[in-house]
Short mmCIF file of C-alpha atoms and ligand atoms in Angstrom, two decimals:
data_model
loop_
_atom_site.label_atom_id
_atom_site.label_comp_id
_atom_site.label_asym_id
_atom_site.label_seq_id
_atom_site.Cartn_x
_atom_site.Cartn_y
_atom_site.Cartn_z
CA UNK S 1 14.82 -87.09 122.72
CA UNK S 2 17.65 -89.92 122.79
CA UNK S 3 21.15 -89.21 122.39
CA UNK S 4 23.99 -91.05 122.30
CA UNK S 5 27.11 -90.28 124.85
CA UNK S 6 30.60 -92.33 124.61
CA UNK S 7 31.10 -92.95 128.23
CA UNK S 8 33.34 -90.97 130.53
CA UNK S 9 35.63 -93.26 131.84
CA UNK S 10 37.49 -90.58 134.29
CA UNK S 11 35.61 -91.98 136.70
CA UNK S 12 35.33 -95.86 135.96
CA UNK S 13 33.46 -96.75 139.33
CA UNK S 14 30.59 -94.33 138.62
CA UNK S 15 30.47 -95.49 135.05
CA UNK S 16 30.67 -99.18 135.43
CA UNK S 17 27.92 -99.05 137.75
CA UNK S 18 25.62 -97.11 135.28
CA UNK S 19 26.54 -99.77 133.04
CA UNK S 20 26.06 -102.43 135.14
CA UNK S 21 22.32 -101.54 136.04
CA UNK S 22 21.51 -100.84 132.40
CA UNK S 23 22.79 -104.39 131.31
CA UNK S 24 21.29 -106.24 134.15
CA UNK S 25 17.78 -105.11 134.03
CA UNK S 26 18.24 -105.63 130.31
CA UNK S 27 19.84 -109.51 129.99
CA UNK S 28 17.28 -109.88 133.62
CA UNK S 29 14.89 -111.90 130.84
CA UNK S 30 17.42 -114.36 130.75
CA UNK S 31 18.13 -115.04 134.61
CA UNK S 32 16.66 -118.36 134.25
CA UNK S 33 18.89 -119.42 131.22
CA UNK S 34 21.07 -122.71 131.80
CA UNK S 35 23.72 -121.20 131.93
CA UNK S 36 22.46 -117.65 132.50
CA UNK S 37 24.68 -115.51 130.39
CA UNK S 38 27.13 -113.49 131.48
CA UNK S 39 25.86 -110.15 131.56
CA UNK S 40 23.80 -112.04 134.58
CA UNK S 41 27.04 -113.71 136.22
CA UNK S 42 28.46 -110.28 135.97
CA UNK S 43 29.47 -107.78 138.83
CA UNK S 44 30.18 -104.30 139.23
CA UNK S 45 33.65 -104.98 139.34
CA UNK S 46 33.98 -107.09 136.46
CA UNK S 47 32.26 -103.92 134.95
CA UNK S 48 35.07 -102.23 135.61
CA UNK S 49 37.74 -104.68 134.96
CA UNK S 50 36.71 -104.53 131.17
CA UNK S 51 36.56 -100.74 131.07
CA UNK S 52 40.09 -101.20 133.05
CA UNK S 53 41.30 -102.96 130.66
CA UNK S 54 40.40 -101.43 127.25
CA UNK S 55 36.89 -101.78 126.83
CA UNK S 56 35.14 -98.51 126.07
CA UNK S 57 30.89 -97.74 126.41
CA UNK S 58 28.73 -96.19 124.45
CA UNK S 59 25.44 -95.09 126.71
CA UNK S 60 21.94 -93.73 125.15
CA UNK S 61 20.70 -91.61 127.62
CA UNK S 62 17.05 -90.13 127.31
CA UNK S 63 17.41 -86.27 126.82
CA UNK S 64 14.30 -85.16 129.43
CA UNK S 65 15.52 -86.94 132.76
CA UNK S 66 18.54 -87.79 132.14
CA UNK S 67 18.18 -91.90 132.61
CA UNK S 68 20.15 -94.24 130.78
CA UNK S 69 18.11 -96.17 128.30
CA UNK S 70 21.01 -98.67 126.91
CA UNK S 71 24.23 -99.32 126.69
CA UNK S 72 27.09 -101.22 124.42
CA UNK S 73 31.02 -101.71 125.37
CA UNK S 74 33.28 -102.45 122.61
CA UNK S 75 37.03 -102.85 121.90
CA UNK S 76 38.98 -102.81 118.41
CA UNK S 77 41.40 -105.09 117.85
CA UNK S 78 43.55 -105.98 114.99
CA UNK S 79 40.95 -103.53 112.76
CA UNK S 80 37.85 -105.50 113.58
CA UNK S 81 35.37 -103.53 116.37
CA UNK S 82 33.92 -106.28 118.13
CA UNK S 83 30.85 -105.03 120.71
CA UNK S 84 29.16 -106.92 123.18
CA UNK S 85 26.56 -106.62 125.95
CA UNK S 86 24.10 -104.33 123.41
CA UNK S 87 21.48 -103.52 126.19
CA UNK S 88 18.02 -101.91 126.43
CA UNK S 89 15.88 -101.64 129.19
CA UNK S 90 12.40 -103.02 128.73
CA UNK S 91 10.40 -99.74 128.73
CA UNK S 92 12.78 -97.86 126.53
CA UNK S 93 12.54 -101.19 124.06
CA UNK S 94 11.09 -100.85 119.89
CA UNK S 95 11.65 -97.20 119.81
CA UNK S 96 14.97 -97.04 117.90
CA UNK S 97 17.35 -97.22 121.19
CA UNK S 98 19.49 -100.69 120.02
CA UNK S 99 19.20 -99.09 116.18
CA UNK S 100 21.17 -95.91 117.72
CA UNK S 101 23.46 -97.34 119.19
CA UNK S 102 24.71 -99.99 116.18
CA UNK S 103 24.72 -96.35 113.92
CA UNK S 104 26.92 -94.55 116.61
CA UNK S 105 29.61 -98.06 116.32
CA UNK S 106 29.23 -98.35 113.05
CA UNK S 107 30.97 -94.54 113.23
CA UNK S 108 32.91 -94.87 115.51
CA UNK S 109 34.30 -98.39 113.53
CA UNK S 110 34.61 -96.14 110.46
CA UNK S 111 36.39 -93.00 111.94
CA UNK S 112 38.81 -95.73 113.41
CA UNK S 113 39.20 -97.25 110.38
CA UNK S 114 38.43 -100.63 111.15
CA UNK S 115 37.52 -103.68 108.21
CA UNK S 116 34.64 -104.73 109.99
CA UNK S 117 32.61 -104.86 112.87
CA UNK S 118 31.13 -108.10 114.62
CA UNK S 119 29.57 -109.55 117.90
CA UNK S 120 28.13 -112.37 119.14
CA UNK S 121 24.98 -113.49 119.33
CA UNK S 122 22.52 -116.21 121.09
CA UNK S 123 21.85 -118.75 118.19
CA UNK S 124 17.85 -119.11 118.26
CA UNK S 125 17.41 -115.36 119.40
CA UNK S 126 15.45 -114.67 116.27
CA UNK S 127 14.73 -110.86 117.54
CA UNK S 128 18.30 -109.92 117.52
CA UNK S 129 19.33 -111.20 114.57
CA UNK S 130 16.84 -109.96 113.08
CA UNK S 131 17.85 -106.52 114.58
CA UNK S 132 21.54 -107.41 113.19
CA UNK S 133 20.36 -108.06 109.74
CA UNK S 134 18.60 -104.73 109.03
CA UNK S 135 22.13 -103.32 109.94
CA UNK S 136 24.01 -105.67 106.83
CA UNK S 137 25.34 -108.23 109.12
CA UNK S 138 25.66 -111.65 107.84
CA UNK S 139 26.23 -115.03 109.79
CA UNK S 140 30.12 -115.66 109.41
CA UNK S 141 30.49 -118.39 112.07
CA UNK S 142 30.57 -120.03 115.39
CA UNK S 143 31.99 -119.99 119.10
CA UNK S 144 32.08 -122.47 121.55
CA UNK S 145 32.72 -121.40 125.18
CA UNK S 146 32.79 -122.85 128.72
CA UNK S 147 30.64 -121.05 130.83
CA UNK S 148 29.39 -122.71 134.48
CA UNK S 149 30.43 -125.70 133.78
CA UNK S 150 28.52 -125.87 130.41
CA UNK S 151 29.42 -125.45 126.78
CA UNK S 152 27.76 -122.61 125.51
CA UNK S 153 27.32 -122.12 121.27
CA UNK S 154 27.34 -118.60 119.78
CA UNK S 155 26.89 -117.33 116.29
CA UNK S 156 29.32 -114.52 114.99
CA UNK S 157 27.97 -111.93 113.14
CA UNK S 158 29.74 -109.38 111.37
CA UNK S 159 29.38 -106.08 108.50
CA UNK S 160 32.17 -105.95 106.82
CA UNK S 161 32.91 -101.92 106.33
CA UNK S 162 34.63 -101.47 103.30
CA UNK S 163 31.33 -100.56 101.58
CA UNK S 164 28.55 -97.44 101.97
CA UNK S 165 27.57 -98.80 105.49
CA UNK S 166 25.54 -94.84 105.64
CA UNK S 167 22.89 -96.55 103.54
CA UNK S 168 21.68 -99.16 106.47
CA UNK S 169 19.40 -98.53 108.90
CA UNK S 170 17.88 -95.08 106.78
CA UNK S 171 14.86 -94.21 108.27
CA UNK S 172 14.30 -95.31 111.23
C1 COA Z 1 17.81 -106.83 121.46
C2 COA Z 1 17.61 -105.42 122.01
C3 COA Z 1 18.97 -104.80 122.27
C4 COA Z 1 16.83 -104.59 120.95
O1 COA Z 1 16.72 -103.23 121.43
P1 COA Z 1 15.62 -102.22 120.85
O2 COA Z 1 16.01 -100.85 121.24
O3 COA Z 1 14.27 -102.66 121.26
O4 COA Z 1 15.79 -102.42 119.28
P2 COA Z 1 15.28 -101.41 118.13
O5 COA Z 1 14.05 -100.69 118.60
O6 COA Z 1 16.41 -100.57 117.68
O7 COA Z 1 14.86 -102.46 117.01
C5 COA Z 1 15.53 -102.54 115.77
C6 COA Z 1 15.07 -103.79 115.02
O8 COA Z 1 15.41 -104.98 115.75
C7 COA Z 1 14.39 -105.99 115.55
N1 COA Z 1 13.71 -106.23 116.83
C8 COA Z 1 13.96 -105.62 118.02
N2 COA Z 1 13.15 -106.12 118.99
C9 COA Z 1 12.37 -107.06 118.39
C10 COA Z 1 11.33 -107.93 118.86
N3 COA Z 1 10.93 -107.92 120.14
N4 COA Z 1 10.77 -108.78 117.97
C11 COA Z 1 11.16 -108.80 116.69
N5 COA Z 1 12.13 -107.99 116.16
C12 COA Z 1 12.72 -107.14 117.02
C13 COA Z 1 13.40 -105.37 114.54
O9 COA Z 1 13.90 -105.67 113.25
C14 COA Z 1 13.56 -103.88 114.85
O10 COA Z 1 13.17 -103.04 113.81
P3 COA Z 1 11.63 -102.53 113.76
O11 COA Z 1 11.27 -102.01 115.13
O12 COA Z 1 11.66 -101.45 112.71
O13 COA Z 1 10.82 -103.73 113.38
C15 COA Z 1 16.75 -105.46 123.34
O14 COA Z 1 15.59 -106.21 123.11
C16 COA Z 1 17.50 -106.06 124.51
O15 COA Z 1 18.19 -105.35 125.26
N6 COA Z 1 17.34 -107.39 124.74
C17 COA Z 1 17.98 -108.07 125.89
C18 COA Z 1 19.48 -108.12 125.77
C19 COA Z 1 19.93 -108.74 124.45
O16 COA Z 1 19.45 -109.79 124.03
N7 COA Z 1 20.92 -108.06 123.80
C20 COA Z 1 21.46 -108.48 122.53
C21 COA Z 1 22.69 -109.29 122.74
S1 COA Z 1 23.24 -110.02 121.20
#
């Protein structure tokens, strides 16, 4: 049984570092990237600079032991939620955990009102946009940033939310 927590942040040393294993072992498939992306360059600390400074978490934590199976930090601004750093560990992967998690935003967007919802993603990562796309997202544009030294291309995708988002992602 999988359910979905919004992290505690009371305690934003204890959480980040949750957070920070989850992510790792999950972006640990791309260690040998050029650049590696940031969820590898990332420490515990800058874990907790983002929950420090507005970020929240969303954890999915497996009901029988307790263990976190993924994870997703997100912040609104100016009525868009914009997530990033959706993780899974590798065991806990094509069993619904990602799919959770995009439902629980995708709530969380709505009961905060927001116009739409967006993050970005590896261009050439077929998997997760194809994991995007079952959700309504659409392609709406591009991101250059510097990252060691290199210049690193993302793709933006977004669902805009002022339609019946309840009907995506129905039974899985
Ligand atoms: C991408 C990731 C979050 C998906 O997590 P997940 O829990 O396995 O995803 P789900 O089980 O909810 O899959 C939902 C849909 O995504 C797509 N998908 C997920 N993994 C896929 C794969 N390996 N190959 C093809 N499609 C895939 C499918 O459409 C899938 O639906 P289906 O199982 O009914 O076919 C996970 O693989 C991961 O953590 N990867 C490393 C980190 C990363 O790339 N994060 C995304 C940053 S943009």
């Amino acid at each position: 049984m999988l359910r979905i927590e919004m992290a505690d942040l009371s305690d934003i040393p204890i959480i980040a570092s949750r957070i920070y294993r989850t992510t790792r072992s999950a972006f640990y498939e791309y260690a040998s990237d050029v650049p590696p992306p940031g969820a590898m360059t990332d420490t515990p600390r800058d874990v907790e600079e983002d929950l420090r400074t507005g970020s929240q978490a969303l954890l999915a934590v497996l009901g029988d032991s307790g263990r976190v199976a993924g994870v997703v930090r997100w912040r609104v601004t100016k009525g868009q939620l914009h997530f990033h750093r959706l993780a899974v560990i590798p065991s806990e992967r094509r069993k619904g955990v990602a799919s959770a998690l995009l439902k629980a935003l995708i709530t969380e967007a709505d009961r905060q009102r927001c116009t739409s919802i967006a993050c970005d993603v590896r261009i050439g990562v077929s998997r997760n946009v194809a994991l995007y796309e079952k959700f309504g997202f659409a392609h709406s544009g591009e991101r250059i940033i510097a990252r060691g030294g290199f210049t690193v291309r993302l793709g933006v995708m977004t669902l805009p939310l002022n339609m019946d988002t309840t009907e995506f992602g129905k039974g899985e």
